[in-house]
mmCIF file of C-alpha atoms and ligand atoms in Angstrom:
data_model
loop_
_atom_site.group_PDB
_atom_site.id
_atom_site.type_symbol
_atom_site.label_atom_id
_atom_site.label_comp_id
_atom_site.label_asym_id
_atom_site.label_seq_id
_atom_site.Cartn_x
_atom_site.Cartn_y
_atom_site.Cartn_z
ATOM 1 C CA MET A 17 30.889 -3.196 -8.614
ATOM 2 C CA SER A 18 27.684 -1.441 -9.543
ATOM 3 C CA ASN A 19 27.402 2.354 -9.280
ATOM 4 C CA LEU A 20 23.758 2.052 -8.367
ATOM 5 C CA PRO A 21 22.769 3.187 -4.860
ATOM 6 C CA LYS A 22 22.693 0.458 -2.213
ATOM 7 C CA ILE A 23 19.170 -0.212 -1.022
ATOM 8 C CA ALA A 24 17.855 -1.345 2.368
ATOM 9 C CA TRP A 25 14.284 -2.649 2.300
ATOM 10 C CA ILE A 26 12.250 -2.817 5.527
ATOM 11 C CA GLY A 27 8.873 -4.606 5.317
ATOM 12 C CA LEU A 28 8.689 -7.536 2.901
ATOM 13 C CA GLY A 29 4.964 -8.285 2.973
ATOM 14 C CA ILE A 30 2.433 -8.759 0.180
ATOM 15 C CA MET A 31 3.698 -5.569 -1.489
ATOM 16 C CA GLY A 32 7.278 -5.297 -0.257
ATOM 17 C CA SER A 33 8.451 -8.739 -1.423
ATOM 18 C CA PRO A 34 7.617 -8.385 -5.125
ATOM 19 C CA MET A 35 8.719 -4.730 -5.132
ATOM 20 C CA ALA A 36 12.125 -5.584 -3.645
ATOM 21 C CA GLU A 37 12.453 -8.371 -6.205
ATOM 22 C CA ASN A 38 11.832 -5.892 -9.007
ATOM 23 C CA LEU A 39 14.766 -3.811 -7.729
ATOM 24 C CA LEU A 40 16.963 -6.922 -7.733
ATOM 25 C CA LYS A 41 15.903 -7.586 -11.342
ATOM 26 C CA ALA A 42 16.846 -3.991 -12.197
ATOM 27 C CA GLY A 43 20.366 -4.646 -10.870
ATOM 28 C CA TYR A 44 20.162 -3.032 -7.433
ATOM 29 C CA GLN A 45 21.818 -4.546 -4.378
ATOM 30 C CA VAL A 46 19.038 -5.009 -1.791
ATOM 31 C CA THR A 47 19.459 -5.860 1.885
ATOM 32 C CA GLY A 48 16.143 -6.538 3.585
ATOM 33 C CA PHE A 49 14.643 -6.916 7.015
ATOM 34 C CA THR A 50 11.123 -7.990 7.939
ATOM 35 C CA LEU A 51 9.453 -9.926 10.749
ATOM 36 C CA GLU A 52 8.772 -13.220 8.938
ATOM 37 C CA GLN A 53 11.681 -15.617 8.307
ATOM 38 C CA ASP A 54 10.037 -17.068 5.174
ATOM 39 C CA LYS A 55 9.969 -13.599 3.600
ATOM 40 C CA LEU A 56 13.673 -13.123 4.392
ATOM 41 C CA ASP A 57 14.380 -16.511 2.792
ATOM 42 C CA ARG A 58 12.373 -15.443 -0.257
ATOM 43 C CA LEU A 59 14.502 -12.285 -0.621
ATOM 44 C CA ALA A 60 17.723 -14.279 -0.317
ATOM 45 C CA ALA A 61 16.486 -16.806 -2.905
ATOM 46 C CA ALA A 62 15.836 -13.895 -5.296
ATOM 47 C CA GLY A 63 19.416 -12.658 -4.920
ATOM 48 C CA GLY A 64 19.046 -10.165 -2.075
ATOM 49 C CA ALA A 65 20.702 -10.174 1.347
ATOM 50 C CA ALA A 66 18.658 -10.999 4.453
ATOM 51 C CA ALA A 67 19.635 -8.859 7.457
ATOM 52 C CA GLY A 68 19.161 -9.848 11.086
ATOM 53 C CA SER A 69 17.972 -6.416 12.194
ATOM 54 C CA ILE A 70 16.977 -2.994 10.952
ATOM 55 C CA ALA A 71 20.377 -1.647 12.021
ATOM 56 C CA GLU A 72 22.215 -4.254 9.959
ATOM 57 C CA ALA A 73 19.985 -3.638 6.941
ATOM 58 C CA VAL A 74 20.397 0.144 6.866
ATOM 59 C CA GLU A 75 23.984 0.794 8.038
ATOM 60 C CA ASP A 76 25.525 0.778 4.539
ATOM 61 C CA ALA A 77 22.468 1.852 2.586
ATOM 62 C CA ASP A 78 22.252 4.950 0.409
ATOM 63 C CA VAL A 79 18.481 4.579 0.143
ATOM 64 C CA VAL A 80 16.203 2.995 2.784
ATOM 65 C CA ILE A 81 12.791 1.913 1.491
ATOM 66 C CA THR A 82 10.059 1.127 4.016
ATOM 67 C CA MET A 83 6.812 -0.744 3.295
ATOM 68 C CA VAL A 84 5.065 -1.583 6.580
ATOM 69 C CA PRO A 85 1.356 -1.581 7.508
ATOM 70 C CA ALA A 86 0.617 1.771 9.190
ATOM 71 C CA SER A 87 1.863 4.807 11.154
ATOM 72 C CA PRO A 88 2.698 2.901 14.394
ATOM 73 C CA GLN A 89 4.964 0.495 12.477
ATOM 74 C CA VAL A 90 6.650 3.352 10.578
ATOM 75 C CA GLU A 91 7.329 5.065 13.913
ATOM 76 C CA ALA A 92 8.586 1.787 15.426
ATOM 77 C CA ILE A 93 11.099 1.173 12.626
ATOM 78 C CA ALA A 94 12.207 4.798 12.309
ATOM 79 C CA TYR A 95 12.695 5.882 15.911
ATOM 80 C CA GLY A 96 14.510 4.398 18.886
ATOM 81 C CA GLU A 97 17.916 2.855 19.422
ATOM 82 C CA ASN A 98 17.488 0.056 16.917
ATOM 83 C CA GLY A 99 15.673 2.174 14.364
ATOM 84 C CA ILE A 100 16.537 3.654 10.994
ATOM 85 C CA LEU A 101 17.367 7.189 12.157
ATOM 86 C CA GLU A 102 19.934 5.951 14.698
ATOM 87 C CA ASN A 103 21.614 3.575 12.282
ATOM 88 C CA ALA A 104 21.410 4.947 8.730
ATOM 89 C CA LYS A 105 24.244 7.026 7.263
ATOM 90 C CA SER A 106 23.961 10.782 7.361
ATOM 91 C CA GLY A 107 22.921 11.794 3.848
ATOM 92 C CA ALA A 108 20.839 8.652 3.300
ATOM 93 C CA LEU A 109 17.408 8.985 1.706
ATOM 94 C CA ILE A 110 14.365 7.263 3.254
ATOM 95 C CA VAL A 111 11.588 6.451 0.801
ATOM 96 C CA ASP A 112 8.552 5.513 2.899
ATOM 97 C CA MET A 113 6.085 3.681 0.647
ATOM 98 C CA SER A 114 3.682 2.633 3.443
ATOM 99 C CA SER A 115 0.208 4.226 3.479
ATOM 100 C CA ILE A 116 0.137 6.298 6.692
ATOM 101 C CA THR A 117 -1.249 9.564 8.040
ATOM 102 C CA PRO A 118 0.162 12.668 6.310
ATOM 103 C CA GLN A 119 1.165 14.055 9.730
ATOM 104 C CA THR A 120 3.384 11.011 10.451
ATOM 105 C CA SER A 121 5.227 11.677 7.182
ATOM 106 C CA ILE A 122 5.664 15.378 7.991
ATOM 107 C CA ASP A 123 7.002 14.552 11.487
ATOM 108 C CA LEU A 124 9.345 11.857 10.153
ATOM 109 C CA ALA A 125 10.857 14.258 7.601
ATOM 110 C CA LYS A 126 11.449 16.843 10.339
ATOM 111 C CA ASN A 127 12.999 14.375 12.802
ATOM 112 C CA ALA A 128 15.173 12.774 10.121
ATOM 113 C CA ALA A 129 16.462 16.170 8.947
ATOM 114 C CA GLU A 130 17.971 16.672 12.411
ATOM 115 C CA LYS A 131 20.163 13.608 11.687
ATOM 116 C CA GLY A 132 21.045 14.731 8.154
ATOM 117 C CA ILE A 133 18.708 12.106 6.691
ATOM 118 C CA ARG A 134 16.240 13.014 3.947
ATOM 119 C CA VAL A 135 12.749 11.541 3.561
ATOM 120 C CA ILE A 136 10.089 11.361 0.886
ATOM 121 C CA ASP A 137 6.653 9.825 1.320
ATOM 122 C CA ALA A 138 5.876 7.607 -1.679
ATOM 123 C CA PRO A 139 2.749 5.501 -1.109
ATOM 124 C CA VAL A 140 1.500 3.385 -3.979
ATOM 125 C CA SER A 141 -1.648 2.228 -5.702
ATOM 126 C CA GLY A 142 -2.105 -0.785 -7.926
ATOM 127 C CA GLY A 143 -2.304 -3.650 -5.468
ATOM 128 C CA GLU A 144 -0.319 -6.867 -5.353
ATOM 129 C CA ALA A 145 -0.694 -7.340 -9.118
ATOM 130 C CA GLY A 146 0.629 -3.838 -9.758
ATOM 131 C CA ALA A 147 3.570 -4.544 -7.456
ATOM 132 C CA ILE A 148 4.422 -7.821 -9.230
ATOM 133 C CA GLU A 149 4.078 -6.249 -12.686
ATOM 134 C CA ALA A 150 5.994 -3.068 -11.650
ATOM 135 C CA VAL A 151 3.144 -0.854 -12.860
ATOM 136 C CA LEU A 152 2.273 0.888 -9.584
ATOM 137 C CA SER A 153 1.119 4.488 -9.363
ATOM 138 C CA ILE A 154 3.438 6.225 -6.918
ATOM 139 C CA MET A 155 2.365 9.494 -5.290
ATOM 140 C CA VAL A 156 5.241 11.384 -3.758
ATOM 141 C CA GLY A 157 5.572 14.141 -1.165
ATOM 142 C CA GLY A 158 8.854 15.915 -0.420
ATOM 143 C CA GLU A 159 11.636 17.954 -2.007
ATOM 144 C CA GLN A 160 12.145 18.026 -5.775
ATOM 145 C CA ALA A 161 15.860 17.079 -5.495
ATOM 146 C CA ASP A 162 15.054 14.019 -3.363
ATOM 147 C CA PHE A 163 12.285 13.022 -5.788
ATOM 148 C CA ASP A 164 14.751 13.321 -8.689
ATOM 149 C CA GLU A 165 17.266 11.135 -6.840
ATOM 150 C CA ALA A 166 14.657 8.450 -6.080
ATOM 151 C CA LEU A 167 13.047 8.501 -9.532
ATOM 152 C CA PRO A 168 15.222 5.843 -11.240
ATOM 153 C CA ILE A 169 14.501 3.473 -8.328
ATOM 154 C CA LEU A 170 10.784 4.227 -8.379
ATOM 155 C CA GLU A 171 10.747 3.646 -12.149
ATOM 156 C CA ALA A 172 11.737 0.027 -11.476
ATOM 157 C CA LEU A 173 8.609 -0.311 -9.299
ATOM 158 C CA GLY A 174 5.910 1.674 -11.042
ATOM 159 C CA LYS A 175 4.677 3.392 -14.169
ATOM 160 C CA THR A 176 2.975 6.606 -13.036
ATOM 161 C CA ILE A 177 5.238 8.479 -10.631
ATOM 162 C CA VAL A 178 4.273 12.008 -9.625
ATOM 163 C CA LEU A 179 5.628 14.530 -7.123
ATOM 164 C CA CYS A 180 2.411 15.892 -5.570
ATOM 165 C CA GLY A 181 3.845 18.573 -3.246
ATOM 166 C CA PRO A 182 5.674 18.943 0.068
ATOM 167 C CA HIS A 183 6.088 16.232 2.760
ATOM 168 C CA GLY A 184 2.794 14.441 3.457
ATOM 169 C CA SER A 185 1.255 15.290 0.055
ATOM 170 C CA GLY A 186 1.821 11.788 -1.266
ATOM 171 C CA GLN A 187 -0.113 10.450 1.720
ATOM 172 C CA THR A 188 -2.952 12.923 1.192
ATOM 173 C CA VAL A 189 -3.292 11.815 -2.432
ATOM 174 C CA LYS A 190 -3.122 8.159 -1.352
ATOM 175 C CA ALA A 191 -5.953 8.811 1.138
ATOM 176 C CA ALA A 192 -8.067 10.165 -1.741
ATOM 177 C CA ASN A 193 -7.118 7.077 -3.748
ATOM 178 C CA GLN A 194 -8.409 4.801 -0.987
ATOM 179 C CA LEU A 195 -11.675 6.750 -0.787
ATOM 180 C CA ILE A 196 -12.235 6.296 -4.532
ATOM 181 C CA VAL A 197 -11.285 2.597 -4.480
ATOM 182 C CA ALA A 198 -13.522 1.721 -1.511
ATOM 183 C CA VAL A 199 -16.548 3.523 -2.947
ATOM 184 C CA ASN A 200 -15.916 1.881 -6.328
ATOM 185 C CA ILE A 201 -15.678 -1.621 -4.805
ATOM 186 C CA GLN A 202 -18.854 -0.986 -2.823
ATOM 187 C CA ALA A 203 -20.720 0.095 -5.985
ATOM 188 C CA CYS A 204 -19.448 -2.985 -7.854
ATOM 189 C CA ALA A 205 -20.471 -5.257 -4.937
ATOM 190 C CA GLU A 206 -23.983 -3.774 -4.903
ATOM 191 C CA ALA A 207 -24.223 -4.266 -8.681
ATOM 192 C CA VAL A 208 -23.096 -7.914 -8.351
ATOM 193 C CA VAL A 209 -25.803 -8.730 -5.792
ATOM 194 C CA PHE A 210 -28.437 -6.877 -7.830
ATOM 195 C CA LEU A 211 -27.437 -8.673 -11.046
ATOM 196 C CA GLU A 212 -27.352 -12.129 -9.452
ATOM 197 C CA LYS A 213 -30.711 -11.694 -7.731
ATOM 198 C CA SER A 214 -32.110 -10.561 -11.101
ATOM 199 C CA GLY A 215 -30.947 -13.811 -12.721
ATOM 200 C CA VAL A 216 -28.548 -12.160 -15.201
ATOM 201 C CA ASN A 217 -25.346 -13.982 -16.256
ATOM 202 C CA LEU A 218 -22.830 -12.249 -14.020
ATOM 203 C CA GLN A 219 -19.727 -12.870 -16.119
ATOM 204 C CA ALA A 220 -21.417 -11.439 -19.219
ATOM 205 C CA ALA A 221 -22.779 -8.474 -17.287
ATOM 206 C CA LEU A 222 -19.421 -7.553 -15.749
ATOM 207 C CA ASP A 223 -17.657 -7.885 -19.110
ATOM 208 C CA VAL A 224 -19.994 -5.477 -20.856
ATOM 209 C CA LEU A 225 -20.127 -3.086 -17.900
ATOM 210 C CA ASN A 226 -16.352 -2.908 -17.847
ATOM 211 C CA GLY A 227 -16.305 -1.767 -21.488
ATOM 212 C CA GLY A 228 -18.501 1.268 -20.794
ATOM 213 C CA LEU A 229 -18.492 4.257 -18.481
ATOM 214 C CA ALA A 230 -19.002 1.944 -15.485
ATOM 215 C CA GLY A 231 -15.690 0.234 -16.256
ATOM 216 C CA SER A 232 -12.798 0.692 -13.860
ATOM 217 C CA THR A 233 -9.451 -0.718 -12.809
ATOM 218 C CA VAL A 234 -11.279 -2.013 -9.726
ATOM 219 C CA LEU A 235 -13.678 -3.998 -11.919
ATOM 220 C CA THR A 236 -10.829 -5.297 -14.099
ATOM 221 C CA ARG A 237 -8.713 -6.372 -11.134
ATOM 222 C CA LYS A 238 -11.497 -7.632 -8.849
ATOM 223 C CA LYS A 239 -13.954 -9.204 -11.328
ATOM 224 C CA ASP A 240 -12.649 -12.727 -10.712
ATOM 225 C CA ASN A 241 -12.745 -12.219 -6.943
ATOM 226 C CA PHE A 242 -16.447 -11.388 -7.263
ATOM 227 C CA LEU A 243 -17.192 -14.225 -9.708
ATOM 228 C CA ASN A 244 -15.346 -16.897 -7.714
ATOM 229 C CA ARG A 245 -15.971 -15.505 -4.231
ATOM 230 C CA ASP A 246 -12.181 -15.614 -3.907
ATOM 231 C CA PHE A 247 -11.277 -13.218 -1.113
ATOM 232 C CA LYS A 248 -7.670 -14.224 -0.516
ATOM 233 C CA PRO A 249 -5.739 -10.949 -0.032
ATOM 234 C CA GLY A 250 -4.562 -8.834 -2.021
ATOM 235 C CA PHE A 251 -5.390 -5.829 0.025
ATOM 236 C CA ARG A 252 -6.742 -6.694 3.435
ATOM 237 C CA ILE A 253 -9.935 -5.176 4.839
ATOM 238 C CA ASP A 254 -7.890 -4.379 7.980
ATOM 239 C CA LEU A 255 -5.633 -2.106 5.919
ATOM 240 C CA HIS A 256 -8.549 -0.462 4.104
ATOM 241 C CA HIS A 257 -10.184 0.172 7.485
ATOM 242 C CA LYS A 258 -6.979 1.955 8.514
ATOM 243 C CA ASP A 259 -7.042 3.994 5.272
ATOM 244 C CA MET A 260 -10.719 4.988 5.657
ATOM 245 C CA GLY A 261 -9.763 6.279 9.106
ATOM 246 C CA ILE A 262 -6.930 8.307 7.573
ATOM 247 C CA VAL A 263 -9.094 9.865 4.859
ATOM 248 C CA THR A 264 -12.087 10.665 7.086
ATOM 249 C CA ASP A 265 -9.804 12.229 9.707
ATOM 250 C CA ALA A 266 -7.783 14.236 7.149
ATOM 251 C CA ALA A 267 -10.988 15.430 5.456
ATOM 252 C CA ARG A 268 -12.456 16.553 8.769
ATOM 253 C CA ASN A 269 -9.273 18.534 9.460
ATOM 254 C CA VAL A 270 -9.677 20.550 6.261
ATOM 255 C CA GLY A 271 -13.486 20.847 6.405
ATOM 256 C CA ALA A 272 -14.212 18.540 3.463
ATOM 257 C CA ALA A 273 -17.450 16.520 3.700
ATOM 258 C CA LEU A 274 -17.275 12.871 2.571
ATOM 259 C CA PRO A 275 -20.868 11.661 2.950
ATOM 260 C CA VAL A 276 -20.594 8.559 0.753
ATOM 261 C CA GLY A 277 -17.063 7.846 1.972
ATOM 262 C CA ALA A 278 -18.300 7.943 5.559
ATOM 263 C CA VAL A 279 -20.971 5.320 4.854
ATOM 264 C CA VAL A 280 -18.498 3.059 3.068
ATOM 265 C CA ALA A 281 -16.039 3.510 5.964
ATOM 266 C CA GLN A 282 -18.772 2.175 8.267
ATOM 267 C CA LEU A 283 -19.414 -0.795 5.965
ATOM 268 C CA VAL A 284 -15.678 -1.614 5.969
ATOM 269 C CA ALA A 285 -15.641 -1.330 9.785
ATOM 270 C CA SER A 286 -18.681 -3.601 10.030
ATOM 271 C CA LEU A 287 -17.115 -6.227 7.772
ATOM 272 C CA ARG A 288 -14.034 -6.184 9.995
ATOM 273 C CA ALA A 289 -16.144 -6.471 13.157
ATOM 274 C CA GLN A 290 -17.735 -9.592 11.661
ATOM 275 C CA GLY A 291 -14.329 -11.263 11.464
ATOM 276 C CA ASP A 292 -13.522 -10.560 7.797
ATOM 277 C CA GLY A 293 -10.587 -8.192 8.404
ATOM 278 C CA GLY A 294 -8.061 -10.606 6.933
ATOM 279 C CA LEU A 295 -9.926 -10.931 3.624
ATOM 280 C CA ASP A 296 -9.327 -8.948 0.439
ATOM 281 C CA HIS A 297 -11.276 -5.681 0.197
ATOM 282 C CA SER A 298 -13.384 -7.196 -2.603
ATOM 283 C CA ALA A 299 -15.053 -9.032 0.332
ATOM 284 C CA LEU A 300 -17.214 -5.908 0.668
ATOM 285 C CA LEU A 301 -19.425 -8.150 -1.478
ATOM 286 C CA ARG A 302 -20.036 -10.315 1.610
ATOM 287 C CA ALA A 303 -21.334 -7.288 3.502
ATOM 288 C CA VAL A 304 -23.794 -6.456 0.727
ATOM 289 C CA GLU A 305 -24.885 -10.090 0.520
ATOM 290 C CA ARG A 306 -25.537 -10.155 4.271
ATOM 291 C CA LEU A 307 -27.520 -6.914 4.025
ATOM 292 C CA SER A 308 -29.518 -8.535 1.212
ATOM 293 C CA GLY A 309 -30.506 -11.536 3.305
ATOM 294 C CA ALA A 310 -27.770 -14.116 2.664
ATOM 295 C CA GLN A 311 -26.476 -16.201 5.596
ATOM 296 C CA ILE A 312 -22.679 -15.885 5.250
HETATM 297 P P1 NAD B 412 1.678 -6.810 4.836
HETATM 298 O O1 NAD B 412 1.024 -6.910 6.163
HETATM 299 O O2 NAD B 412 1.569 -7.929 3.860
HETATM 300 O O3 NAD B 412 3.267 -6.541 5.042
HETATM 301 C C1 NAD B 412 3.786 -5.691 6.022
HETATM 302 C C2 NAD B 412 5.195 -6.118 6.339
HETATM 303 O O4 NAD B 412 5.740 -5.188 7.290
HETATM 304 C C3 NAD B 412 5.289 -7.509 6.978
HETATM 305 O O5 NAD B 412 6.119 -8.348 6.189
HETATM 306 C C4 NAD B 412 5.918 -7.253 8.344
HETATM 307 O O6 NAD B 412 6.913 -8.189 8.709
HETATM 308 C C5 NAD B 412 6.593 -5.908 8.129
HETATM 309 N N1 NAD B 412 6.775 -5.225 9.407
HETATM 310 C C6 NAD B 412 5.842 -4.777 10.288
HETATM 311 N N2 NAD B 412 6.430 -4.263 11.381
HETATM 312 C C7 NAD B 412 7.763 -4.379 11.188
HETATM 313 C C8 NAD B 412 8.899 -4.062 11.975
HETATM 314 N N3 NAD B 412 8.785 -3.510 13.179
HETATM 315 N N4 NAD B 412 10.134 -4.342 11.471
HETATM 316 C C9 NAD B 412 10.265 -4.914 10.254
HETATM 317 N N5 NAD B 412 9.222 -5.247 9.455
HETATM 318 C C10 NAD B 412 7.993 -4.988 9.934
HETATM 319 O O7 NAD B 412 1.153 -5.445 4.198
HETATM 320 P P2 NAD B 412 1.104 -5.020 2.641
HETATM 321 O O8 NAD B 412 -0.173 -5.468 2.067
HETATM 322 O O9 NAD B 412 2.398 -5.356 1.983
HETATM 323 O O10 NAD B 412 0.983 -3.417 2.825
HETATM 324 C C11 NAD B 412 2.082 -2.599 3.190
HETATM 325 C C12 NAD B 412 1.661 -1.140 3.031
HETATM 326 O O11 NAD B 412 1.311 -0.905 1.656
HETATM 327 C C13 NAD B 412 0.442 -0.747 3.882
HETATM 328 O O12 NAD B 412 0.585 0.558 4.344
HETATM 329 C C14 NAD B 412 -0.700 -0.834 2.872
HETATM 330 O O13 NAD B 412 -1.785 0.004 3.230
HETATM 331 C C15 NAD B 412 -0.012 -0.395 1.594
HETATM 332 N N6 NAD B 412 -0.589 -0.883 0.340
HETATM 333 C C16 NAD B 412 -0.961 -2.203 0.215
HETATM 334 C C17 NAD B 412 -1.513 -2.634 -1.000
HETATM 335 C C18 NAD B 412 -1.957 -4.077 -1.183
HETATM 336 O O14 NAD B 412 -2.665 -4.355 -2.170
HETATM 337 N N7 NAD B 412 -1.594 -5.001 -0.324
HETATM 338 C C19 NAD B 412 -1.672 -1.748 -2.066
HETATM 339 C C20 NAD B 412 -1.242 -0.436 -1.906
HETATM 340 C C21 NAD B 412 -0.709 -0.011 -0.705
#
């Protein structure tokens, strides 16, 4: 029998599935629950155990990892009769890796503490590719001792893992991350339309741009999406819309102005309103193309 902590994994989507598989590869025992049967089958095929409910997944777990879309889903899986807090062992550690509002993380930590359950917020950056390659950046909020306990697990999922401060801090840093990524994608999308309309070879232009100060992880990871107009997610516009809401709200609360972020948040919202919410966030290119006269 392994001495490694037993893991429950709730939320096996685009990110959760490959992340849970990386824990299996690292030798952890993982019991998972998610809403789609095919994702449960995928976990079982990779050597994990598929549970029939959240309660069944978490009852024996030392560490419960959650990776669901947004605050309402985190609240749904945490609270209530069939939720994590009612069914996990006292002393268990919840590692919530979803991107949610900092306040939801603070409230969850407080409510869990009443049941003797500890929580850290540990949202990630790096996208689906980063999840598959186990090179995510993981920004953590919570107590040092809980961070130290989770670190070996997080090291099987990511490369840059930093405790940013008390509960909610990981989410605040993730909100800043999403601001930077959205503005960067928007700038790249505007450059793509400008370059194409100017008749420059786009592949050549993006290659040389990425070697200079304009280069970025966004350009490296999304270049082919732009070149091939391949907007299969990846990271859905719907989720980035949620994140732009989180960052604009959190910034307003502390009196920080985000003038460019606010414009990009509107462009993301507009793309979603035009029916593109299920596409990858590199589809911001479609919004710029429409603004530049294309019929898409
Ligand atoms: P996704 O929609 O692909 O997966 C979400 C999963 O949560 C689904 O499998 C769904 O079954 C599960 N879920 C929802 N409600 C549930 C419930 N009540 N009980 C059990 N399972 C439930 O989303 P994703 O792209 O994997 O993103 C997950 C989180 O990670 C989001 O907060 C997102 O913002 C963040 N994130 C995503 C990326 C990315 O590139 N996709 C990158 C960084 C961070």
